[in-house]
């Protein structure tokens, strides 16, 4: 069984479009995250939710809106896509917000904006 | 804010030999966690090893071990008996510990080291 899953795995779209990426974890974790990995492989956190509550918002443009309908899901909606949004987006989860426990990462969603 | 520096963009090693990947970090916190993650071409992020700052003993996981030097703020990863499957991008990461005074508990990553294993 996949612990953290993301859909879609690949997303190709035109500038200006709106798109969503879905994430689900079946680990029973309280905390979920979205990371962006750019073309140089630099991985940076975007958002973190703990028990459906937004905890971390790392100066991400407000075109990006996370939504957590329940603890097992954290979706990412992106409005008015720009070329610079092209990246790999990773969802992750951890048992709780603070602690030594590892974060479990999803397989990533490669977004290409044309 | 914490920063993590990996000074080696690329490294290579012969199969069965040992390689060390370097990582330094900057923090004013006294307690924190350090991690090494591996990202193979499949893009999956996989935890390799982790260390709690208040534990002086270096963490070990099979062929992977760390050299944690708290005073020097250094956290290097040693891979022994390198295997072809070890080829990947390796990321060092930092996370504040609870009650450390950090503002949040995000993982801060270094820019990664691409490890090539030569047969």
mmCIF file of C-alpha atoms in Angstrom:
data_model
loop_
_atom_site.group_PDB
_atom_site.id
_atom_site.type_symbol
_atom_site.label_atom_id
_atom_site.label_comp_id
_atom_site.label_asym_id
_atom_site.label_seq_id
_atom_site.Cartn_x
_atom_site.Cartn_y
_atom_site.Cartn_z
ATOM 1 C CA UNK A 1 0.000 0.000 0.000
ATOM 2 C CA UNK A 2 1.270 3.448 -0.899
ATOM 3 C CA UNK A 3 1.867 5.529 2.223
ATOM 4 C CA UNK A 4 1.742 8.979 0.635
ATOM 5 C CA UNK A 5 0.211 9.274 -2.812
ATOM 6 C CA UNK A 6 -0.058 12.224 -5.154
ATOM 7 C CA UNK A 7 -2.109 12.762 -8.269
ATOM 8 C CA UNK A 8 -1.304 13.466 -10.957
ATOM 9 C CA UNK A 9 2.337 12.426 -11.334
ATOM 10 C CA UNK A 10 2.782 14.635 -14.367
ATOM 11 C CA UNK A 11 0.995 17.838 -15.261
ATOM 12 C CA UNK A 12 1.575 19.869 -18.394
ATOM 13 C CA UNK A 13 -0.446 23.033 -18.783
ATOM 14 C CA UNK A 14 -0.509 26.505 -20.286
ATOM 15 C CA UNK A 15 0.332 29.755 -18.532
ATOM 16 C CA UNK A 16 -2.661 31.336 -16.894
ATOM 17 C CA UNK A 17 -4.484 28.085 -16.204
ATOM 18 C CA UNK A 18 -5.608 26.895 -12.775
ATOM 19 C CA UNK A 19 -4.626 23.416 -11.633
ATOM 20 C CA UNK A 20 -4.790 21.235 -8.527
ATOM 21 C CA UNK A 21 -2.562 18.525 -7.126
ATOM 22 C CA UNK A 22 -4.001 16.065 -4.659
ATOM 23 C CA UNK A 23 -2.226 14.331 -1.807
ATOM 24 C CA UNK A 24 -3.403 11.549 0.461
ATOM 25 C CA UNK A 25 -1.644 9.684 3.264
ATOM 26 C CA UNK A 26 -2.851 6.454 4.820
ATOM 27 C CA UNK A 27 -0.419 6.496 7.729
ATOM 28 C CA UNK A 28 -2.695 8.158 10.244
ATOM 29 C CA UNK A 29 -0.300 11.094 10.553
ATOM 30 C CA UNK A 30 -1.334 14.437 11.988
ATOM 31 C CA UNK A 31 0.934 16.641 9.892
ATOM 32 C CA UNK A 32 1.221 17.123 6.164
ATOM 33 C CA UNK A 33 3.489 19.291 4.021
ATOM 34 C CA UNK A 34 3.992 20.634 0.525
ATOM 35 C CA UNK A 35 7.516 21.123 -0.822
ATOM 36 C CA UNK A 36 8.717 22.580 -4.123
ATOM 37 C CA UNK A 37 11.843 21.249 -5.831
ATOM 38 C CA UNK A 38 13.149 23.552 -8.528
ATOM 39 C CA UNK A 39 15.183 22.724 -11.616
ATOM 40 C CA UNK A 40 18.390 22.858 -9.592
ATOM 41 C CA UNK A 41 17.000 20.240 -7.218
ATOM 42 C CA UNK A 42 16.658 22.714 -4.365
ATOM 43 C CA UNK A 43 13.896 21.515 -2.052
ATOM 44 C CA UNK A 44 11.984 24.083 -0.056
ATOM 45 C CA UNK A 45 8.930 23.864 2.135
ATOM 46 C CA UNK A 46 5.821 25.726 1.063
ATOM 47 C CA UNK A 47 3.122 24.796 3.573
ATOM 48 C CA UNK A 48 2.526 22.638 6.585
ATOM 49 C CA UNK A 49 -0.787 21.584 8.105
ATOM 50 C CA UNK A 50 -1.252 20.008 11.505
ATOM 51 C CA UNK A 51 -4.662 18.484 12.199
ATOM 52 C CA UNK A 52 -6.085 20.460 9.284
ATOM 53 C CA UNK A 53 -4.690 23.725 10.650
ATOM 54 C CA UNK A 54 -2.192 25.789 8.650
ATOM 55 C CA UNK A 55 1.077 25.985 10.574
ATOM 56 C CA UNK A 56 3.700 27.018 8.048
ATOM 57 C CA UNK A 57 3.290 29.308 5.069
ATOM 58 C CA UNK A 58 6.691 30.108 3.669
ATOM 59 C CA UNK A 59 6.180 33.314 1.709
ATOM 60 C CA UNK A 60 4.435 31.517 -1.072
ATOM 61 C CA UNK A 61 2.468 33.660 -3.561
ATOM 62 C CA UNK A 62 -1.207 33.683 -2.759
ATOM 63 C CA UNK A 63 -1.866 32.056 -6.125
ATOM 64 C CA UNK A 64 -1.032 28.890 -4.212
ATOM 65 C CA UNK A 65 -3.804 27.780 -1.892
ATOM 66 C CA UNK A 66 -3.563 24.584 0.145
ATOM 67 C CA UNK A 67 -6.693 22.890 1.378
ATOM 68 C CA UNK A 68 -6.955 20.161 3.959
ATOM 69 C CA UNK A 69 -10.443 18.657 4.018
ATOM 70 C CA UNK A 70 -9.319 16.134 6.618
ATOM 71 C CA UNK A 71 -6.134 14.921 8.258
ATOM 72 C CA UNK A 72 -5.440 12.420 5.503
ATOM 73 C CA UNK A 73 -5.596 14.886 2.631
ATOM 74 C CA UNK A 74 -3.735 18.037 1.685
ATOM 75 C CA UNK A 75 -4.445 19.407 -1.759
ATOM 76 C CA UNK A 76 -2.644 22.218 -3.527
ATOM 77 C CA UNK A 77 -4.485 24.530 -5.868
ATOM 78 C CA UNK A 78 -2.556 26.899 -8.093
ATOM 79 C CA UNK A 79 -4.223 29.824 -9.841
ATOM 80 C CA UNK A 80 -2.935 31.706 -12.878
ATOM 81 C CA UNK A 81 0.028 29.439 -13.450
ATOM 82 C CA UNK A 82 3.322 31.069 -14.409
ATOM 83 C CA UNK A 83 6.428 29.691 -16.128
ATOM 84 C CA UNK A 84 8.320 29.874 -12.838
ATOM 85 C CA UNK A 85 5.880 27.474 -11.240
ATOM 86 C CA UNK A 86 7.401 24.649 -13.262
ATOM 87 C CA UNK A 87 8.932 22.302 -10.694
ATOM 88 C CA UNK A 88 8.411 19.034 -8.905
ATOM 89 C CA UNK A 89 5.991 19.325 -6.010
ATOM 90 C CA UNK A 90 6.285 16.878 -3.136
ATOM 91 C CA UNK A 91 3.715 16.120 -0.516
ATOM 92 C CA UNK A 92 4.930 14.662 2.786
ATOM 93 C CA UNK A 93 3.507 13.627 6.136
ATOM 94 C CA UNK A 94 4.809 12.991 9.638
ATOM 95 C CA UNK A 95 3.207 11.586 12.770
ATOM 96 C CA UNK A 96 3.266 14.974 14.487
ATOM 97 C CA UNK A 97 4.525 18.471 13.939
ATOM 98 C CA UNK A 98 7.590 18.332 16.128
ATOM 99 C CA UNK A 99 9.883 15.414 16.709
ATOM 100 C CA UNK A 100 12.529 13.161 15.340
ATOM 101 C CA UNK A 101 10.120 11.129 13.274
ATOM 102 C CA UNK A 102 10.884 11.156 9.624
ATOM 103 C CA UNK A 103 8.721 12.792 7.054
ATOM 104 C CA UNK A 104 7.331 10.385 4.506
ATOM 105 C CA UNK A 105 7.382 11.811 1.029
ATOM 106 C CA UNK A 106 5.074 11.162 -1.869
ATOM 107 C CA UNK A 107 6.449 10.351 -5.337
ATOM 108 C CA UNK A 108 6.217 13.958 -6.491
ATOM 109 C CA UNK A 109 4.217 15.731 -9.178
ATOM 110 C CA UNK A 110 6.193 17.158 -12.075
ATOM 111 C CA UNK A 111 4.504 20.351 -13.217
ATOM 112 C CA UNK A 112 5.468 21.912 -16.527
ATOM 113 C CA UNK A 113 3.989 25.274 -17.437
ATOM 114 C CA UNK A 114 4.276 26.196 -21.110
ATOM 115 C CA UNK B 1 16.992 31.415 10.332
ATOM 116 C CA UNK B 2 18.748 28.130 9.982
ATOM 117 C CA UNK B 3 20.799 27.372 6.894
ATOM 118 C CA UNK B 4 22.235 24.103 5.633
ATOM 119 C CA UNK B 5 25.252 24.003 3.333
ATOM 120 C CA UNK B 6 26.427 21.099 1.251
ATOM 121 C CA UNK B 7 29.670 22.214 -0.332
ATOM 122 C CA UNK B 8 30.041 19.283 -2.740
ATOM 123 C CA UNK B 9 27.595 19.527 -5.657
ATOM 124 C CA UNK B 10 28.880 16.211 -7.020
ATOM 125 C CA UNK B 11 30.895 13.284 -5.736
ATOM 126 C CA UNK B 12 31.912 9.958 -7.208
ATOM 127 C CA UNK B 13 33.075 6.712 -5.655
ATOM 128 C CA UNK B 14 34.149 3.298 -6.847
ATOM 129 C CA UNK B 15 31.900 0.424 -5.996
ATOM 130 C CA UNK B 16 32.856 -1.176 -2.656
ATOM 131 C CA UNK B 17 34.789 1.888 -1.522
ATOM 132 C CA UNK B 18 33.925 4.499 1.091
ATOM 133 C CA UNK B 19 32.768 8.030 0.473
ATOM 134 C CA UNK B 20 31.993 10.924 2.800
ATOM 135 C CA UNK B 21 29.480 13.654 2.015
ATOM 136 C CA UNK B 22 29.838 16.884 3.925
ATOM 137 C CA UNK B 23 27.173 19.060 5.499
ATOM 138 C CA UNK B 24 27.430 22.117 7.693
ATOM 139 C CA UNK B 25 24.637 24.129 9.206
ATOM 140 C CA UNK B 26 24.099 27.359 11.008
ATOM 141 C CA UNK B 27 21.807 27.705 14.003
ATOM 142 C CA UNK B 28 21.531 29.423 17.341
ATOM 143 C CA UNK B 29 19.371 26.664 18.797
ATOM 144 C CA UNK B 30 20.777 24.171 21.254
ATOM 145 C CA UNK B 31 18.531 21.265 20.392
ATOM 146 C CA UNK B 32 17.582 20.131 16.938
ATOM 147 C CA UNK B 33 17.486 17.173 14.595
ATOM 148 C CA UNK B 34 19.604 16.436 11.560
ATOM 149 C CA UNK B 35 18.723 14.137 8.690
ATOM 150 C CA UNK B 36 20.186 12.730 5.524
ATOM 151 C CA UNK B 37 17.718 11.978 2.752
ATOM 152 C CA UNK B 38 18.419 10.140 -0.480
ATOM 153 C CA UNK B 39 16.663 10.917 -3.755
ATOM 154 C CA UNK B 40 17.330 8.337 -6.489
ATOM 155 C CA UNK B 41 16.294 8.959 -10.113
ATOM 156 C CA UNK B 42 12.804 7.749 -9.212
ATOM 157 C CA UNK B 43 12.480 11.084 -7.324
ATOM 158 C CA UNK B 44 11.293 9.364 -4.159
ATOM 159 C CA UNK B 45 12.730 10.981 -1.018
ATOM 160 C CA UNK B 46 14.036 8.294 1.330
ATOM 161 C CA UNK B 47 15.330 8.827 4.851
ATOM 162 C CA UNK B 48 18.852 7.458 5.227
ATOM 163 C CA UNK B 49 19.791 8.397 8.768
ATOM 164 C CA UNK B 50 18.932 10.879 11.527
ATOM 165 C CA UNK B 51 20.614 12.354 14.569
ATOM 166 C CA UNK B 52 19.425 14.183 17.658
ATOM 167 C CA UNK B 53 21.723 17.061 18.540
ATOM 168 C CA UNK B 54 21.794 16.339 22.258
ATOM 169 C CA UNK B 55 23.033 12.782 21.620
ATOM 170 C CA UNK B 56 26.784 12.766 21.271
ATOM 171 C CA UNK B 57 26.939 9.258 19.870
ATOM 172 C CA UNK B 58 27.039 9.187 16.103
ATOM 173 C CA UNK B 59 24.084 7.501 14.427
ATOM 174 C CA UNK B 60 24.660 4.381 12.342
ATOM 175 C CA UNK B 61 22.388 2.505 9.953
ATOM 176 C CA UNK B 62 24.101 -0.486 8.378
ATOM 177 C CA UNK B 63 26.590 0.893 5.829
ATOM 178 C CA UNK B 64 25.641 4.497 6.592
ATOM 179 C CA UNK B 65 27.075 6.445 9.486
ATOM 180 C CA UNK B 66 27.441 10.068 10.432
ATOM 181 C CA UNK B 67 30.193 12.148 11.957
ATOM 182 C CA UNK B 68 28.337 14.697 14.051
ATOM 183 C CA UNK B 69 30.469 17.544 15.375
ATOM 184 C CA UNK B 70 28.111 19.829 17.272
ATOM 185 C CA UNK B 71 30.630 22.531 18.091
ATOM 186 C CA UNK B 72 31.719 22.738 14.485
ATOM 187 C CA UNK B 73 28.098 22.441 13.286
ATOM 188 C CA UNK B 74 29.087 19.657 10.957
ATOM 189 C CA UNK B 75 27.097 16.553 10.028
ATOM 190 C CA UNK B 76 28.849 14.425 7.417
ATOM 191 C CA UNK B 77 27.554 11.157 5.986
ATOM 192 C CA UNK B 78 29.856 8.209 5.423
ATOM 193 C CA UNK B 79 28.812 5.450 3.067
ATOM 194 C CA UNK B 80 30.879 2.288 3.391
ATOM 195 C CA UNK B 81 31.125 -0.490 0.834
ATOM 196 C CA UNK B 82 29.362 1.671 -1.757
ATOM 197 C CA UNK B 83 26.879 -0.079 -4.003
ATOM 198 C CA UNK B 84 25.482 0.860 -7.392
ATOM 199 C CA UNK B 85 22.111 1.392 -5.751
ATOM 200 C CA UNK B 86 23.584 4.145 -3.594
ATOM 201 C CA UNK B 87 23.800 6.422 -6.616
ATOM 202 C CA UNK B 88 21.427 9.287 -5.921
ATOM 203 C CA UNK B 89 21.110 12.886 -4.835
ATOM 204 C CA UNK B 90 21.751 13.185 -1.094
ATOM 205 C CA UNK B 91 20.213 15.970 0.942
ATOM 206 C CA UNK B 92 21.188 17.066 4.420
ATOM 207 C CA UNK B 93 18.327 18.584 6.417
ATOM 208 C CA UNK B 94 17.792 20.417 9.708
ATOM 209 C CA UNK B 95 14.761 20.552 11.927
ATOM 210 C CA UNK B 96 14.166 22.426 15.185
ATOM 211 C CA UNK B 97 13.357 20.322 18.230
ATOM 212 C CA UNK B 98 10.306 20.980 20.399
ATOM 213 C CA UNK B 99 10.747 23.761 22.932
ATOM 214 C CA UNK B 100 14.021 24.793 21.332
ATOM 215 C CA UNK B 101 12.756 28.257 20.702
ATOM 216 C CA UNK B 102 12.491 27.707 16.991
ATOM 217 C CA UNK B 103 9.620 29.381 15.266
ATOM 218 C CA UNK B 104 8.422 26.275 13.523
ATOM 219 C CA UNK B 105 9.387 22.730 12.788
ATOM 220 C CA UNK B 106 10.032 22.780 9.103
ATOM 221 C CA UNK B 107 12.764 20.773 7.439
ATOM 222 C CA UNK B 108 15.432 23.023 5.966
ATOM 223 C CA UNK B 109 17.365 21.285 3.209
ATOM 224 C CA UNK B 110 20.812 21.783 1.760
ATOM 225 C CA UNK B 111 21.183 22.001 -2.000
ATOM 226 C CA UNK B 112 22.178 18.378 -2.321
ATOM 227 C CA UNK B 113 25.154 16.317 -3.428
ATOM 228 C CA UNK B 114 24.861 14.113 -6.485
ATOM 229 C CA UNK B 115 26.639 10.837 -5.802
ATOM 230 C CA UNK B 116 27.802 8.663 -8.684
ATOM 231 C CA UNK B 117 28.929 5.100 -8.033
ATOM 232 C CA UNK B 118 31.311 3.687 -10.610
ATOM 233 C CA UNK B 119 31.379 -0.075 -11.224
#
